[in-house]
Amino acid sequence: MWPDKKMGRRLLFQQLKQLSADSILGLMAKYRADASSVKVDLGVGVYRDLSGNTPVLACVRRAEQAVLAAQTTKSYVAAAGREEFNSAVEEMVLGSAHAARRDRRARTVQTPGGCGALRVGAELIRAAAPAVTVHVSDPTWGNHTPLLGGAGLRLERYPYYDPAAHQLRFDAMLDRLDHAAEGDVVLIHACCHNPTGADLDPAQWQALAQLLTRRRLVPFLDLAYQGFAVDLDADTAGVRLVAEQVPEALIAISFSKNLGLYRERAGALIVIGENQTRADASLSHVLQIARSIYSMPPDHGAAIAAHIFANPMLKSEWLAELAAMRTRIADMRALLAQQLRRATGAGTFDFIRAQRGMFSLLGVSAQAVERLREKHHIYMLSDSRMNLAGIMPHNAAYVADSIEYAEHLA
Ligand SMILES: Cc1ncc(COP(=O)(O)O)c(C=O)c1O
């Protein structure tokens, strides 16, 4: 026994209780341990190609070689990351003619992935207004709560989607936000809502932008799937519209999915201030926050991304690869919806075809989800979130038949 313990002194970690495993990691482990040849992984949130791989994009491979060949040092870059990455990202997200850029009210820093941007943004909000409430959609991506709540911010949920009716609760959403306190922050998924796949239409974005302006609420836009719905420009239409109309906004950006750079942790945070002075002051806080958490963002992924953005040949290769990922997911949505129509004899699941991005909530009971996993070897999150990139032409009919069967029994 350690001497401290013998003397009755408590050790530092003695008080820590074992936490339960993250539910997605637990699901992954169960999937790996499943020996069935028909097993289907609709759980983990990564893109998969027709062979079930999460590929390194060809444009990334090429850019990576060029980056490594040109690299002469591993010395530090900066707390804000790469300048050329930041300016290219800002233009890609806001567009070249955006008012916030024209008025020089936007400041962009490279972050460790979208999660890094969300956390740095949350710390900035806390530094500016510790008592503020952040309103997040119900449901939302599971990691929003620890990322924002972990910074000490109070979170509340606003109605967003009805999983049983498979539709947005837009009126209820506006009604709830209309009662939020002035100065509160509203976290909004920019496109390809995770986990529902249900996005606002242009008129709804307009109504939301008006409400945010009228009620003086601050949008925190989470852009993790740019290019997965329609294309790079169209997928930021809501972000651009909102950011045109409000004096202040935050935008968290991830290149994990659209460049397949997951583990390289390439992301960015854009902060828009009411004027240049406020934007500069906010930037100074962002840089201090970055220094106090991780000092500098990892360079490799951002160097690859910046190389692709600056090179027209590589950029067009990226756009083609991005379109191929988007099309494959849309095709699988259509195929699964068609197979579900065949299996159930009804159009209950047609919503899957119309939704966007990688995820949809199937909207079945927890028992049906469990039955799908235990009896049919089909793995999805317990709230019935499915990753459509796990659907393949060879498994769509099996998945549809199993859903019909499991739902019937549950
Ligand atoms: C809604 C949403 N926001 C942000 C992220 C952040 O991703 P990352 O930190 O891997 O770039 C993700 C990733 O799954 C996401 O789904």
mmCIF file of N, CA and C in Angstrom, residues 89-181:
data_model
loop_
_atom_site.group_PDB
_atom_site.id
_atom_site.type_symbol
_atom_site.label_atom_id
_atom_site.label_comp_id
_atom_site.label_asym_id
_atom_site.label_seq_id
_atom_site.Cartn_x
_atom_site.Cartn_y
_atom_site.Cartn_z
ATOM 1 N N VAL A 89 -11.064 30.229 -45.366
ATOM 2 C CA VAL A 89 -12.261 29.692 -44.696
ATOM 3 C C VAL A 89 -13.315 30.792 -44.555
ATOM 4 N N GLU A 90 -12.867 31.960 -44.150
ATOM 5 C CA GLU A 90 -13.824 33.063 -43.957
ATOM 6 C C GLU A 90 -14.558 33.368 -45.257
ATOM 7 N N GLU A 91 -13.813 33.369 -46.362
ATOM 8 C CA GLU A 91 -14.441 33.649 -47.656
ATOM 9 C C GLU A 91 -15.363 32.502 -48.083
ATOM 10 N N MET A 92 -14.945 31.278 -47.799
ATOM 11 C CA MET A 92 -15.758 30.126 -48.202
ATOM 12 C C MET A 92 -17.075 30.088 -47.423
ATOM 13 N N VAL A 93 -17.022 30.500 -46.185
ATOM 14 C CA VAL A 93 -18.217 30.421 -45.346
ATOM 15 C C VAL A 93 -19.130 31.637 -45.571
ATOM 16 N N LEU A 94 -18.557 32.821 -45.573
ATOM 17 C CA LEU A 94 -19.400 34.023 -45.660
ATOM 18 C C LEU A 94 -19.604 34.494 -47.099
ATOM 19 N N GLY A 95 -18.739 34.070 -48.013
ATOM 20 C CA GLY A 95 -18.805 34.573 -49.393
ATOM 21 C C GLY A 95 -17.977 35.846 -49.494
ATOM 22 N N SER A 96 -17.557 36.179 -50.726
ATOM 23 C CA SER A 96 -16.599 37.286 -50.864
ATOM 24 C C SER A 96 -17.234 38.647 -50.606
ATOM 25 N N ALA A 97 -18.565 38.749 -50.802
ATOM 26 C CA ALA A 97 -19.191 40.081 -50.730
ATOM 27 C C ALA A 97 -19.975 40.308 -49.441
ATOM 28 N N HIS A 98 -19.758 39.479 -48.439
ATOM 29 C CA HIS A 98 -20.585 39.583 -47.230
ATOM 30 C C HIS A 98 -20.322 40.892 -46.477
ATOM 31 N N ALA A 99 -21.395 41.479 -45.944
ATOM 32 C CA ALA A 99 -21.291 42.777 -45.262
ATOM 33 C C ALA A 99 -20.300 42.728 -44.090
ATOM 34 N N ALA A 100 -20.313 41.632 -43.339
ATOM 35 C CA ALA A 100 -19.420 41.550 -42.171
ATOM 36 C C ALA A 100 -17.953 41.566 -42.600
ATOM 37 N N ARG A 101 -17.666 41.021 -43.778
ATOM 38 C CA ARG A 101 -16.279 41.038 -44.277
ATOM 39 C C ARG A 101 -15.958 42.403 -44.864
ATOM 40 N N ARG A 102 -16.931 42.948 -45.615
ATOM 41 C CA ARG A 102 -16.726 44.276 -46.213
ATOM 42 C C ARG A 102 -16.438 45.312 -45.112
ATOM 43 N N ASP A 103 -17.168 45.205 -43.997
ATOM 44 C CA ASP A 103 -16.991 46.161 -42.895
ATOM 45 C C ASP A 103 -15.867 45.753 -41.939
ATOM 46 N N ARG A 104 -15.176 44.696 -42.289
ATOM 47 C CA ARG A 104 -14.056 44.175 -41.463
ATOM 48 C C ARG A 104 -14.484 43.912 -40.016
ATOM 49 N N ARG A 105 -15.631 43.280 -39.881
ATOM 50 C CA ARG A 105 -16.150 42.958 -38.539
ATOM 51 C C ARG A 105 -16.001 41.484 -38.212
ATOM 52 N N ALA A 106 -15.440 40.688 -39.163
ATOM 53 C CA ALA A 106 -15.279 39.245 -38.931
ATOM 54 C C ALA A 106 -13.821 38.936 -38.598
ATOM 55 N N ARG A 107 -13.621 38.052 -37.629
ATOM 56 C CA ARG A 107 -12.278 37.590 -37.263
ATOM 57 C C ARG A 107 -12.312 36.067 -37.238
ATOM 58 N N THR A 108 -11.320 35.458 -37.877
ATOM 59 C CA THR A 108 -11.341 33.998 -38.013
ATOM 60 C C THR A 108 -10.052 33.388 -37.466
ATOM 61 N N VAL A 109 -10.208 32.365 -36.641
ATOM 62 C CA VAL A 109 -9.026 31.637 -36.166
ATOM 63 C C VAL A 109 -9.205 30.143 -36.422
ATOM 64 N N GLN A 110 -8.088 29.509 -36.715
ATOM 65 C CA GLN A 110 -8.053 28.059 -36.899
ATOM 66 C C GLN A 110 -8.201 27.396 -35.527
ATOM 67 N N THR A 111 -8.957 26.300 -35.484
ATOM 68 C CA THR A 111 -9.167 25.603 -34.208
ATOM 69 C C THR A 111 -8.971 24.091 -34.392
ATOM 70 N N PRO A 112 -8.778 23.349 -33.299
ATOM 71 C CA PRO A 112 -8.708 21.893 -33.415
ATOM 72 C C PRO A 112 -10.105 21.322 -33.722
ATOM 73 N N GLY A 113 -10.449 21.257 -34.987
ATOM 74 C CA GLY A 113 -11.743 20.725 -35.421
ATOM 75 C C GLY A 113 -12.903 21.632 -35.037
ATOM 76 N N GLY A 114 -14.102 21.155 -35.370
ATOM 77 C CA GLY A 114 -15.309 21.905 -35.021
ATOM 78 C C GLY A 114 -15.526 21.920 -33.509
ATOM 79 N N CYS A 115 -15.128 20.827 -32.846
ATOM 80 C CA CYS A 115 -15.279 20.783 -31.378
ATOM 81 C C CYS A 115 -14.443 21.874 -30.734
ATOM 82 N N GLY A 116 -13.225 22.058 -31.233
ATOM 83 C CA GLY A 116 -12.367 23.117 -30.697
ATOM 84 C C GLY A 116 -13.025 24.477 -30.874
ATOM 85 N N ALA A 117 -13.630 24.694 -32.033
ATOM 86 C CA ALA A 117 -14.297 25.981 -32.305
ATOM 87 C C ALA A 117 -15.489 26.174 -31.366
ATOM 88 N N LEU A 118 -16.246 25.108 -31.145
ATOM 89 C CA LEU A 118 -17.410 25.209 -30.257
ATOM 90 C C LEU A 118 -16.965 25.528 -28.835
ATOM 91 N N ARG A 119 -15.881 24.878 -28.400
ATOM 92 C CA ARG A 119 -15.447 25.104 -27.021
ATOM 93 C C ARG A 119 -14.834 26.503 -26.854
ATOM 94 N N VAL A 120 -14.006 26.918 -27.816
ATOM 95 C CA VAL A 120 -13.410 28.262 -27.721
ATOM 96 C C VAL A 120 -14.525 29.309 -27.782
ATOM 97 N N GLY A 121 -15.502 29.095 -28.659
ATOM 98 C CA GLY A 121 -16.633 30.022 -28.753
ATOM 99 C C GLY A 121 -17.391 30.076 -27.434
ATOM 100 N N ALA A 122 -17.580 28.907 -26.810
ATOM 101 C CA ALA A 122 -18.289 28.856 -25.521
ATOM 102 C C ALA A 122 -17.505 29.612 -24.453
ATOM 103 N N GLU A 123 -16.189 29.451 -24.452
ATOM 104 C CA GLU A 123 -15.358 30.162 -23.460
ATOM 105 C C GLU A 123 -15.418 31.667 -23.700
ATOM 106 N N LEU A 124 -15.491 32.061 -24.968
ATOM 107 C CA LEU A 124 -15.594 33.496 -25.284
ATOM 108 C C LEU A 124 -16.916 34.058 -24.762
ATOM 109 N N ILE A 125 -17.984 33.290 -24.958
ATOM 110 C CA ILE A 125 -19.300 33.721 -24.468
ATOM 111 C C ILE A 125 -19.251 33.865 -22.946
ATOM 112 N N ARG A 126 -18.612 32.897 -22.296
ATOM 113 C CA ARG A 126 -18.562 32.952 -20.836
ATOM 114 C C ARG A 126 -17.739 34.144 -20.344
ATOM 115 N N ALA A 127 -16.659 34.428 -21.086
ATOM 116 C CA ALA A 127 -15.834 35.590 -20.697
ATOM 117 C C ALA A 127 -16.640 36.886 -20.850
ATOM 118 N N ALA A 128 -17.504 36.915 -21.877
ATOM 119 C CA ALA A 128 -18.250 38.145 -22.162
ATOM 120 C C ALA A 128 -19.477 38.283 -21.266
ATOM 121 N N ALA A 129 -20.153 37.157 -21.004
ATOM 122 C CA ALA A 129 -21.423 37.225 -20.264
ATOM 123 C C ALA A 129 -21.659 35.896 -19.558
ATOM 124 N N PRO A 130 -21.054 35.718 -18.362
ATOM 125 C CA PRO A 130 -21.105 34.406 -17.702
ATOM 126 C C PRO A 130 -22.508 33.928 -17.370
ATOM 127 N N ALA A 131 -23.472 34.838 -17.239
ATOM 128 C CA ALA A 131 -24.819 34.428 -16.812
ATOM 129 C C ALA A 131 -25.736 34.111 -17.984
ATOM 130 N N VAL A 132 -25.209 34.211 -19.200
ATOM 131 C CA VAL A 132 -26.053 34.041 -20.382
ATOM 132 C C VAL A 132 -26.523 32.578 -20.521
ATOM 133 N N THR A 133 -27.681 32.382 -21.129
ATOM 134 C CA THR A 133 -28.151 31.025 -21.421
ATOM 135 C C THR A 133 -27.922 30.734 -22.907
ATOM 136 N N VAL A 134 -27.460 29.518 -23.194
ATOM 137 C CA VAL A 134 -27.341 29.095 -24.591
ATOM 138 C C VAL A 134 -28.506 28.153 -24.888
ATOM 139 N N HIS A 135 -29.279 28.478 -25.904
ATOM 140 C CA HIS A 135 -30.433 27.663 -26.286
ATOM 141 C C HIS A 135 -29.994 26.705 -27.389
ATOM 142 N N VAL A 136 -30.177 25.413 -27.141
ATOM 143 C CA VAL A 136 -29.794 24.411 -28.143
ATOM 144 C C VAL A 136 -31.044 23.658 -28.599
ATOM 145 N N SER A 137 -30.990 23.126 -29.803
ATOM 146 C CA SER A 137 -32.180 22.476 -30.360
ATOM 147 C C SER A 137 -32.481 21.172 -29.621
ATOM 148 N N ASP A 138 -33.746 20.816 -29.577
ATOM 149 C CA ASP A 138 -34.179 19.538 -29.016
ATOM 150 C C ASP A 138 -34.753 18.707 -30.163
ATOM 151 N N PRO A 139 -34.023 17.665 -30.614
ATOM 152 C CA PRO A 139 -32.761 17.166 -30.097
ATOM 153 C C PRO A 139 -31.574 17.896 -30.743
ATOM 154 N N THR A 140 -30.381 17.625 -30.177
ATOM 155 C CA THR A 140 -29.168 18.140 -30.819
ATOM 156 C C THR A 140 -28.079 17.088 -30.729
ATOM 157 N N TRP A 141 -26.943 17.374 -31.345
ATOM 158 C CA TRP A 141 -25.796 16.477 -31.331
ATOM 159 C C TRP A 141 -25.338 16.271 -29.883
ATOM 160 N N GLY A 142 -25.077 15.019 -29.496
ATOM 161 C CA GLY A 142 -24.785 14.701 -28.099
ATOM 162 C C GLY A 142 -23.629 15.476 -27.499
ATOM 163 N N ASN A 143 -22.656 15.865 -28.298
ATOM 164 C CA ASN A 143 -21.473 16.524 -27.757
ATOM 165 C C ASN A 143 -21.676 18.024 -27.513
ATOM 166 N N HIS A 144 -22.789 18.584 -27.985
ATOM 167 C CA HIS A 144 -23.009 20.013 -27.722
ATOM 168 C C HIS A 144 -23.095 20.284 -26.225
ATOM 169 N N THR A 145 -23.762 19.390 -25.503
ATOM 170 C CA THR A 145 -23.955 19.638 -24.074
ATOM 171 C C THR A 145 -22.623 19.688 -23.322
ATOM 172 N N PRO A 146 -21.754 18.664 -23.447
ATOM 173 C CA PRO A 146 -20.475 18.779 -22.729
ATOM 174 C C PRO A 146 -19.579 19.903 -23.243
ATOM 175 N N LEU A 147 -19.611 20.158 -24.557
ATOM 176 C CA LEU A 147 -18.719 21.203 -25.089
ATOM 177 C C LEU A 147 -19.104 22.588 -24.572
ATOM 178 N N LEU A 148 -20.399 22.882 -24.564
ATOM 179 C CA LEU A 148 -20.836 24.220 -24.150
ATOM 180 C C LEU A 148 -21.056 24.273 -22.644
ATOM 181 N N GLY A 149 -21.704 23.229 -22.122
ATOM 182 C CA GLY A 149 -21.950 23.186 -20.679
ATOM 183 C C GLY A 149 -20.639 23.079 -19.906
ATOM 184 N N GLY A 150 -19.667 22.377 -20.473
ATOM 185 C CA GLY A 150 -18.366 22.217 -19.823
ATOM 186 C C GLY A 150 -17.629 23.537 -19.658
ATOM 187 N N ALA A 151 -18.004 24.522 -20.464
ATOM 188 C CA ALA A 151 -17.390 25.853 -20.315
ATOM 189 C C ALA A 151 -18.108 26.639 -19.213
ATOM 190 N N GLY A 152 -19.094 26.031 -18.594
ATOM 191 C CA GLY A 152 -19.784 26.693 -17.485
ATOM 192 C C GLY A 152 -21.032 27.447 -17.926
ATOM 193 N N LEU A 153 -21.465 27.236 -19.166
ATOM 194 C CA LEU A 153 -22.645 27.966 -19.641
ATOM 195 C C LEU A 153 -23.917 27.199 -19.303
ATOM 196 N N ARG A 154 -24.957 27.965 -19.047
ATOM 197 C CA ARG A 154 -26.272 27.353 -18.792
ATOM 198 C C ARG A 154 -26.911 27.019 -20.133
ATOM 199 N N LEU A 155 -27.454 25.800 -20.242
ATOM 200 C CA LEU A 155 -28.080 25.392 -21.511
ATOM 201 C C LEU A 155 -29.569 25.193 -21.318
ATOM 202 N N GLU A 156 -30.316 25.556 -22.347
ATOM 203 C CA GLU A 156 -31.750 25.239 -22.373
ATOM 204 C C GLU A 156 -32.080 24.719 -23.758
ATOM 205 N N ARG A 157 -33.134 23.929 -23.840
ATOM 206 C CA ARG A 157 -33.491 23.360 -25.136
ATOM 207 C C ARG A 157 -34.666 24.097 -25.742
ATOM 208 N N TYR A 158 -34.618 24.319 -27.049
ATOM 209 C CA TYR A 158 -35.801 24.835 -27.736
ATOM 210 C C TYR A 158 -36.364 23.727 -28.630
ATOM 211 N N PRO A 159 -37.703 23.665 -28.771
ATOM 212 C CA PRO A 159 -38.297 22.614 -29.599
ATOM 213 C C PRO A 159 -37.787 22.744 -31.031
ATOM 214 N N TYR A 160 -37.436 21.627 -31.640
ATOM 215 C CA TYR A 160 -36.936 21.709 -33.023
ATOM 216 C C TYR A 160 -37.600 20.689 -33.943
ATOM 217 N N TYR A 161 -37.738 19.444 -33.436
ATOM 218 C CA TYR A 161 -38.168 18.368 -34.338
ATOM 219 C C TYR A 161 -38.997 17.363 -33.566
ATOM 220 N N ASP A 162 -40.049 16.889 -34.204
ATOM 221 C CA ASP A 162 -40.905 15.870 -33.618
ATOM 222 C C ASP A 162 -40.564 14.526 -34.270
ATOM 223 N N PRO A 163 -39.862 13.636 -33.540
ATOM 224 C CA PRO A 163 -39.409 12.386 -34.168
ATOM 225 C C PRO A 163 -40.565 11.472 -34.557
ATOM 226 N N ALA A 164 -41.677 11.544 -33.835
ATOM 227 C CA ALA A 164 -42.794 10.652 -34.161
ATOM 228 C C ALA A 164 -43.516 11.131 -35.418
ATOM 229 N N ALA A 165 -43.638 12.453 -35.556
ATOM 230 C CA ALA A 165 -44.315 13.007 -36.745
ATOM 231 C C ALA A 165 -43.338 13.229 -37.895
ATOM 232 N N HIS A 166 -42.038 13.054 -37.632
ATOM 233 C CA HIS A 166 -40.978 13.246 -38.643
ATOM 234 C C HIS A 166 -41.002 14.642 -39.233
ATOM 235 N N GLN A 167 -41.241 15.645 -38.408
ATOM 236 C CA GLN A 167 -41.198 17.002 -38.959
ATOM 237 C C GLN A 167 -40.728 18.051 -37.969
ATOM 238 N N LEU A 168 -40.285 19.181 -38.536
ATOM 239 C CA LEU A 168 -39.815 20.296 -37.718
ATOM 240 C C LEU A 168 -40.939 20.810 -36.837
ATOM 241 N N ARG A 169 -40.561 21.401 -35.696
ATOM 242 C CA ARG A 169 -41.546 22.098 -34.851
ATOM 243 C C ARG A 169 -41.213 23.581 -34.910
ATOM 244 N N PHE A 170 -41.279 24.122 -36.108
ATOM 245 C CA PHE A 170 -40.742 25.465 -36.310
ATOM 246 C C PHE A 170 -41.509 26.533 -35.531
ATOM 247 N N ASP A 171 -42.847 26.426 -35.519
ATOM 248 C CA ASP A 171 -43.620 27.446 -34.793
ATOM 249 C C ASP A 171 -43.290 27.410 -33.298
ATOM 250 N N ALA A 172 -43.177 26.184 -32.760
ATOM 251 C CA ALA A 172 -42.841 26.046 -31.335
ATOM 252 C C ALA A 172 -41.428 26.580 -31.072
ATOM 253 N N MET A 173 -40.539 26.368 -32.030
ATOM 254 C CA MET A 173 -39.161 26.868 -31.898
ATOM 255 C C MET A 173 -39.158 28.398 -31.804
ATOM 256 N N LEU A 174 -39.855 29.035 -32.751
ATOM 257 C CA LEU A 174 -39.888 30.502 -32.751
ATOM 258 C C LEU A 174 -40.552 31.024 -31.486
ATOM 259 N N ASP A 175 -41.609 30.333 -31.076
ATOM 260 C CA ASP A 175 -42.336 30.773 -29.897
ATOM 261 C C ASP A 175 -41.421 30.742 -28.667
ATOM 262 N N ARG A 176 -40.664 29.642 -28.531
ATOM 263 C CA ARG A 176 -39.782 29.522 -27.370
ATOM 264 C C ARG A 176 -38.688 30.596 -27.420
ATOM 265 N N LEU A 177 -38.089 30.767 -28.599
ATOM 266 C CA LEU A 177 -36.987 31.736 -28.697
ATOM 267 C C LEU A 177 -37.493 33.169 -28.499
ATOM 268 N N ASP A 178 -38.759 33.371 -28.815
ATOM 269 C CA ASP A 178 -39.352 34.695 -28.614
ATOM 270 C C ASP A 178 -39.393 35.051 -27.128
ATOM 271 N N HIS A 179 -39.312 34.019 -26.271
ATOM 272 C CA HIS A 179 -39.354 34.259 -24.825
ATOM 273 C C HIS A 179 -37.976 34.167 -24.177
ATOM 274 N N ALA A 180 -36.938 34.019 -24.994
ATOM 275 C CA ALA A 180 -35.573 33.974 -24.438
ATOM 276 C C ALA A 180 -35.187 35.372 -23.965
ATOM 277 N N ALA A 181 -34.263 35.415 -22.998
ATOM 278 C CA ALA A 181 -33.835 36.733 -22.479
ATOM 279 C C ALA A 181 -32.943 37.432 -23.506
#
